[in-house]
Amino acid sequence: MIVTRFAPSPTGRLHLGHAYSALFARDAARAAGGRFLLRIEDIDAGRCRPEFVDGIFEDLAWLGLDWETPVRRQSAHMDDYAAALGRLDAQGLLYPCFCTRAEIQAEIAAAGGAPHGPDGPLYPGTCRRLAPSERAARIAAGEAYALRLDMAAAVAAAGPLDWHDRAAGRVAAAPQRFGDVVLARKDVPTSYHLAVTVDDALQGVSLVTRGRDLFEATHVHRLLQGLLGLPVPEWLHHGLLTGPDGRRYAKRDRSLTLLTLRESGCSSEEVRRMARGHPSE
Ligand code: GLU
């Protein structure tokens, strides 16, 4: 049974690009006689707003979508992410990182630069090298810390992995290009990579459809699945819908939210047609 999902973050109103992605996931489930889920990715309490959650429900219902209830909201499932972190910690693959952004930048500048990964310069590994006694003392002193994955150790523990994307075919996982990713932030006890991987497994998602801007992230998700013994779905990363100016839609384009289109008199049918437009290759 194919299970797909649309997993927006309630940090703004949905725009046409979201409509494309939601319809894509729903259509993929429908074409296979499968199930379509909606998930609210609201781990970032500083940026997510309840009114945007309401807006997601309102906009998607207006577009003509329906989804299974109850809708999973990540903020209500921190225990699941803590359990996954516990399993990784038991394998010795996590370490606390006390660095601030400024300290990381200073360290990279002092070293004359750092290799770049898909998310920017790689973490130089400062806190990976701390002595256990220093870690314990800083934690005992109440210093805030993130949890990072020791990428080299994780890749060695997991062995070679690959994954299947319906558009790109078989892909050899290369998560090492991300360096020691943060799996629990200082302010939130999880991260995008961890929460999305745990949720897709717990919800039985078998086909992850999402924009090609998240293609690289799948290397990390595949690694986490390997380390946590989770089922491995298939992926289908779709092109991103672009506006008449050739730029992809983004939350900054306020005028193109589904709300403003609706308020300016567009019917849901017209918006569905626009949203099924021509994603970039
Ligand atoms: N919540 C993510 C976003 O809004 C999407 C997560 C995913 O599809 O994996 O960009």
Tab-separated table of C-alpha atoms and ligand atoms in Angstrom:
chain	number	residue	atom	x	y	z
A	1	MET	CA	0.000	0.000	0.000
A	2	ILE	CA	1.434	3.347	-1.052
A	3	VAL	CA	1.370	5.949	1.743
A	4	THR	CA	2.397	9.523	0.885
A	5	ARG	CA	2.415	12.696	2.937
A	6	PHE	CA	2.576	16.453	2.670
A	7	ALA	CA	4.557	17.894	5.561
A	8	PRO	CA	4.505	21.700	5.669
A	9	SER	CA	5.956	23.876	8.420
A	10	PRO	CA	3.471	26.453	9.743
A	11	THR	CA	5.824	29.413	9.415
A	12	GLY	CA	3.697	31.319	6.897
A	13	ARG	CA	0.736	30.911	4.588
A	14	LEU	CA	0.961	28.263	1.880
A	15	HIS	CA	1.861	29.415	-1.632
A	16	LEU	CA	1.475	27.865	-5.068
A	17	GLY	CA	4.614	25.782	-4.652
A	18	HIS	CA	3.064	24.145	-1.591
A	19	ALA	CA	-0.159	23.539	-3.502
A	20	TYR	CA	1.866	21.791	-6.206
A	21	SER	CA	3.636	19.626	-3.638
A	22	ALA	CA	0.448	18.751	-1.732
A	23	LEU	CA	-1.432	17.844	-4.916
A	24	PHE	CA	1.572	15.831	-6.087
A	25	ALA	CA	1.556	13.724	-2.903
A	26	ARG	CA	-2.221	13.310	-2.917
A	27	ASP	CA	-2.283	12.359	-6.624
A	28	ALA	CA	0.539	9.832	-6.170
A	29	ALA	CA	-1.425	8.133	-3.374
A	30	ARG	CA	-4.679	8.283	-5.281
A	31	ALA	CA	-3.184	6.856	-8.502
A	32	ALA	CA	-1.954	3.838	-6.536
A	33	GLY	CA	-5.115	3.404	-4.468
A	34	GLY	CA	-3.026	4.397	-1.428
A	35	ARG	CA	-3.288	6.721	1.546
A	36	PHE	CA	-2.417	10.404	1.824
A	37	LEU	CA	-1.342	11.948	5.130
A	38	LEU	CA	-0.812	15.505	6.263
A	39	ARG	CA	1.810	16.267	8.900
A	40	ILE	CA	2.500	19.564	10.620
A	41	GLU	CA	6.241	20.122	11.055
A	42	ASP	CA	6.188	22.550	13.947
A	43	ILE	CA	9.300	21.768	15.981
A	44	ASP	CA	10.546	25.334	15.687
A	45	ALA	CA	8.416	27.091	18.326
A	46	GLY	CA	10.069	30.443	17.544
A	47	ARG	CA	8.943	30.456	13.905
A	48	CYS	CA	5.718	28.411	13.866
A	49	ARG	CA	2.353	30.046	14.620
A	50	PRO	CA	-1.013	28.435	15.438
A	51	GLU	CA	-2.766	30.658	12.917
A	52	PHE	CA	-0.567	29.229	10.165
A	53	VAL	CA	-1.598	25.698	11.205
A	54	ASP	CA	-5.231	26.767	10.814
A	55	GLY	CA	-4.291	28.358	7.495
A	56	ILE	CA	-2.824	25.057	6.232
A	57	PHE	CA	-6.059	23.191	6.995
A	58	GLU	CA	-8.158	25.955	5.485
A	59	ASP	CA	-6.107	26.282	2.286
A	60	LEU	CA	-5.820	22.547	1.643
A	61	ALA	CA	-9.526	21.942	2.244
A	62	TRP	CA	-10.314	24.821	-0.127
A	63	LEU	CA	-8.021	23.211	-2.716
A	64	GLY	CA	-10.161	20.099	-2.461
A	65	LEU	CA	-7.801	17.834	-0.538
A	66	ASP	CA	-8.752	15.588	2.313
A	67	TRP	CA	-6.457	13.698	4.616
A	68	GLU	CA	-6.517	11.252	7.455
A	69	THR	CA	-7.026	12.451	11.026
A	70	PRO	CA	-5.677	12.909	13.602
A	71	VAL	CA	-2.989	14.962	11.900
A	72	ARG	CA	0.430	14.347	13.414
A	73	ARG	CA	2.015	17.477	14.856
A	74	GLN	CA	5.702	17.088	15.527
A	75	SER	CA	5.674	19.339	18.586
A	76	ALA	CA	3.520	16.739	20.373
A	77	HIS	CA	5.973	13.891	19.789
A	78	MET	CA	9.262	14.961	21.356
A	79	ASP	CA	9.318	11.609	23.229
A	80	ASP	CA	9.651	9.737	19.941
A	81	TYR	CA	12.621	11.866	18.931
A	82	ALA	CA	14.196	11.462	22.385
A	83	ALA	CA	13.881	7.668	22.051
A	84	ALA	CA	15.662	7.768	18.682
A	85	LEU	CA	18.408	9.969	20.129
A	86	GLY	CA	18.766	7.458	22.964
A	87	ARG	CA	19.351	4.651	20.481
A	88	LEU	CA	21.995	6.632	18.618
A	89	ASP	CA	23.639	7.645	21.875
A	90	ALA	CA	23.752	4.015	23.009
A	91	GLN	CA	25.763	3.315	19.833
A	92	GLY	CA	28.208	6.065	20.846
A	93	LEU	CA	27.367	8.162	17.795
A	94	LEU	CA	26.324	11.454	19.425
A	95	TYR	CA	28.274	14.139	21.218
A	96	PRO	CA	27.245	17.394	22.887
A	97	CYS	CA	28.241	20.555	21.032
A	98	PHE	CA	28.442	23.757	23.059
A	99	CYS	CA	29.612	25.994	20.195
A	100	THR	CA	27.743	29.139	19.276
A	101	ARG	CA	27.382	30.100	15.634
A	102	ALA	CA	29.957	32.874	16.147
A	103	GLU	CA	32.457	30.432	17.673
A	104	ILE	CA	32.051	28.065	14.738
A	105	GLN	CA	32.599	30.921	12.281
A	106	ALA	CA	35.673	32.092	14.187
A	107	GLU	CA	37.088	28.569	14.260
A	108	ILE	CA	36.548	28.173	10.520
A	109	ALA	CA	38.124	31.587	9.815
A	110	ALA	CA	41.132	30.713	11.986
A	111	ALA	CA	41.566	27.465	10.081
A	112	GLY	CA	41.478	29.400	6.792
A	113	GLY	CA	38.098	27.973	5.716
A	114	ALA	CA	36.193	24.712	5.838
A	115	PRO	CA	34.916	22.304	3.216
A	116	HIS	CA	31.369	23.092	2.109
A	117	GLY	CA	28.528	20.607	2.346
A	118	PRO	CA	24.989	20.882	0.965
A	119	ASP	CA	24.003	23.022	3.988
A	120	GLY	CA	27.075	25.273	4.048
A	121	PRO	CA	30.526	25.055	5.657
A	122	LEU	CA	31.078	21.837	7.583
A	123	TYR	CA	31.306	21.919	11.357
A	124	PRO	CA	35.023	21.779	12.232
A	125	GLY	CA	34.514	19.121	14.916
A	126	THR	CA	35.626	21.265	17.866
A	127	CYS	CA	33.384	19.602	20.450
A	128	ARG	CA	33.984	16.104	19.078
A	129	ARG	CA	37.503	16.445	20.452
A	130	LEU	CA	36.546	17.517	23.995
A	131	ALA	CA	37.643	15.263	26.823
A	132	PRO	CA	34.794	13.385	28.541
A	133	SER	CA	35.590	15.202	31.792
A	134	GLU	CA	35.237	18.611	30.136
A	135	ARG	CA	31.930	17.572	28.544
A	136	ALA	CA	30.599	16.425	31.892
A	137	ALA	CA	31.747	19.608	33.657
A	138	ARG	CA	30.173	21.902	31.082
A	139	ILE	CA	26.884	19.982	31.140
A	140	ALA	CA	26.913	20.028	34.953
A	141	ALA	CA	27.495	23.795	34.839
A	142	GLY	CA	24.288	24.156	32.837
A	143	GLU	CA	25.854	25.183	29.539
A	144	ALA	CA	23.428	24.774	26.622
A	145	TYR	CA	24.360	22.174	24.042
A	146	ALA	CA	23.190	20.658	20.794
A	147	LEU	CA	23.678	16.980	19.960
A	148	ARG	CA	25.697	16.253	16.837
A	149	LEU	CA	26.103	13.000	14.966
A	150	ASP	CA	29.706	11.821	14.727
A	151	MET	CA	29.425	11.373	10.979
A	152	ALA	CA	32.585	9.330	10.387
A	153	ALA	CA	31.627	6.891	13.152
A	154	ALA	CA	28.013	6.760	11.943
A	155	VAL	CA	28.994	6.000	8.345
A	156	ALA	CA	31.381	3.292	9.550
A	157	ALA	CA	28.666	1.773	11.770
A	158	ALA	CA	26.017	1.803	9.041
A	159	GLY	CA	28.178	0.540	6.177
A	160	PRO	CA	27.373	1.326	2.538
A	161	LEU	CA	23.739	2.336	1.931
A	162	ASP	CA	21.695	3.308	-1.060
A	163	TRP	CA	18.193	4.506	-1.782
A	164	HIS	CA	15.775	4.651	-4.667
A	165	ASP	CA	14.288	7.791	-6.113
A	166	ARG	CA	11.587	7.202	-8.716
A	167	ALA	CA	12.989	10.021	-10.858
A	168	ALA	CA	16.732	9.775	-10.193
A	169	GLY	CA	16.974	5.987	-9.834
A	170	ARG	CA	19.341	4.262	-7.446
A	171	VAL	CA	21.484	6.665	-5.419
A	172	ALA	CA	24.491	5.723	-3.285
A	173	ALA	CA	24.078	7.424	0.086
A	174	ALA	CA	26.828	9.978	0.739
A	175	PRO	CA	25.863	11.554	4.076
A	176	GLN	CA	29.500	12.282	4.938
A	177	ARG	CA	29.213	15.373	2.740
A	178	PHE	CA	27.115	16.942	5.529
A	179	GLY	CA	29.708	16.535	8.271
A	180	ASP	CA	28.591	16.218	11.898
A	181	VAL	CA	24.934	17.254	11.514
A	182	VAL	CA	22.935	18.549	14.463
A	183	LEU	CA	20.256	16.042	15.503
A	184	ALA	CA	19.004	17.953	18.551
A	185	ARG	CA	19.231	21.705	18.636
A	186	LYS	CA	20.059	23.803	21.685
A	187	ASP	CA	16.564	25.268	21.712
A	188	VAL	CA	14.589	22.264	20.393
A	189	PRO	CA	15.371	18.662	21.419
A	190	THR	CA	15.255	17.380	17.830
A	191	SER	CA	16.040	18.610	14.308
A	192	TYR	CA	14.424	18.518	10.880
A	193	HIS	CA	16.499	15.495	9.795
A	194	LEU	CA	15.686	13.417	12.865
A	195	ALA	CA	12.005	14.315	13.177
A	196	VAL	CA	11.190	13.748	9.515
A	197	THR	CA	12.932	10.364	9.481
A	198	VAL	CA	11.307	9.110	12.684
A	199	ASP	CA	7.867	10.356	11.625
A	200	ASP	CA	7.935	8.880	8.143
A	201	ALA	CA	8.771	5.509	9.709
A	202	LEU	CA	6.193	5.729	12.509
A	203	GLN	CA	3.495	6.815	10.075
A	204	GLY	CA	4.304	4.048	7.598
A	205	VAL	CA	5.094	6.475	4.778
A	206	SER	CA	6.231	4.307	1.877
A	207	LEU	CA	6.736	6.980	-0.797
A	208	VAL	CA	8.260	10.296	0.286
A	209	THR	CA	7.370	12.942	-2.290
A	210	ARG	CA	8.851	16.401	-1.849
A	211	GLY	CA	10.674	19.126	-3.726
A	212	ARG	CA	14.061	18.611	-5.283
A	213	ASP	CA	15.447	21.228	-2.894
A	214	LEU	CA	15.366	18.463	-0.255
A	215	PHE	CA	17.054	15.815	-2.423
A	216	GLU	CA	20.423	16.132	-0.665
A	217	ALA	CA	18.834	15.825	2.784
A	218	THR	CA	17.791	12.288	1.853
A	219	HIS	CA	21.427	11.151	2.212
A	220	VAL	CA	21.196	11.966	5.910
A	221	HIS	CA	17.714	10.461	6.286
A	222	ARG	CA	18.853	7.204	4.694
A	223	LEU	CA	21.771	7.032	7.123
A	224	LEU	CA	19.480	7.599	10.119
A	225	GLN	CA	17.167	4.846	8.884
A	226	GLY	CA	20.154	2.504	8.700
A	227	LEU	CA	21.353	3.374	12.196
A	228	LEU	CA	17.878	3.200	13.741
A	229	GLY	CA	16.783	0.054	11.895
A	230	LEU	CA	13.823	1.844	10.315
A	231	PRO	CA	12.002	0.745	7.170
A	232	VAL	CA	13.290	2.393	3.999
A	233	PRO	CA	10.690	4.123	1.825
A	234	GLU	CA	11.015	5.125	-1.808
A	235	TRP	CA	11.438	8.775	-2.695
A	236	LEU	CA	10.244	10.944	-5.517
A	237	HIS	CA	11.776	14.410	-5.494
A	238	HIS	CA	9.815	16.617	-7.832
A	239	GLY	CA	10.831	19.782	-9.676
A	240	LEU	CA	9.971	23.105	-8.094
A	241	LEU	CA	7.186	25.211	-9.471
A	242	THR	CA	8.476	28.516	-10.786
A	243	GLY	CA	6.643	31.781	-11.360
A	244	PRO	CA	6.472	33.707	-14.636
A	245	ASP	CA	9.845	35.273	-13.760
A	246	GLY	CA	11.405	31.812	-13.632
A	247	ARG	CA	12.007	31.988	-9.883
A	248	ARG	CA	10.634	29.348	-7.569
A	249	TYR	CA	7.818	30.301	-5.254
A	250	ALA	CA	8.825	30.999	-1.681
A	251	LYS	CA	7.282	32.317	1.482
A	252	ARG	CA	8.719	35.752	0.707
A	253	ASP	CA	6.323	36.072	-2.262
A	254	ARG	CA	3.419	37.133	-0.078
A	255	SER	CA	1.214	38.030	-3.008
A	256	LEU	CA	1.140	34.451	-4.208
A	257	THR	CA	-0.243	32.786	-1.140
A	258	LEU	CA	-3.302	30.645	-1.674
A	259	LEU	CA	-5.114	33.046	0.654
A	260	THR	CA	-4.435	36.109	-1.484
A	261	LEU	CA	-5.250	34.236	-4.683
A	262	ARG	CA	-8.544	33.173	-3.130
A	263	GLU	CA	-9.270	36.671	-1.873
A	264	SER	CA	-8.552	38.132	-5.273
A	265	GLY	CA	-11.313	35.965	-6.705
A	266	CYS	CA	-9.472	32.904	-8.065
A	267	SER	CA	-11.482	29.717	-7.869
A	268	SER	CA	-9.904	26.632	-6.373
A	269	GLU	CA	-10.082	25.023	-9.788
A	270	GLU	CA	-8.022	27.840	-11.314
A	271	VAL	CA	-5.472	27.581	-8.528
A	272	ARG	CA	-5.270	23.796	-8.947
A	273	ARG	CA	-4.582	24.379	-12.634
A	274	MET	CA	-1.869	26.977	-11.852
A	275	ALA	CA	-0.369	24.712	-9.216
A	276	ARG	CA	-0.193	21.815	-11.636
A	277	GLY	CA	1.803	24.122	-13.954
A	278	HIS	CA	5.294	23.432	-15.085
A	279	PRO	CA	7.823	22.620	-12.396
A	280	SER	CA	11.444	23.246	-13.296
A	281	GLU	CA	13.362	20.225	-14.466
B	1	GLU	N1	8.672	20.527	6.500
B	1	GLU	C1	9.505	20.592	5.337
B	1	GLU	C2	9.239	21.886	4.596
B	1	GLU	O1	8.236	22.524	4.841
B	1	GLU	C3	9.263	19.445	4.379
B	1	GLU	C4	9.692	18.169	4.936
B	1	GLU	C5	9.741	17.020	3.965
B	1	GLU	O2	8.917	16.929	3.047
B	1	GLU	O3	10.588	16.178	4.136
B	1	GLU	O4	10.050	22.268	3.785
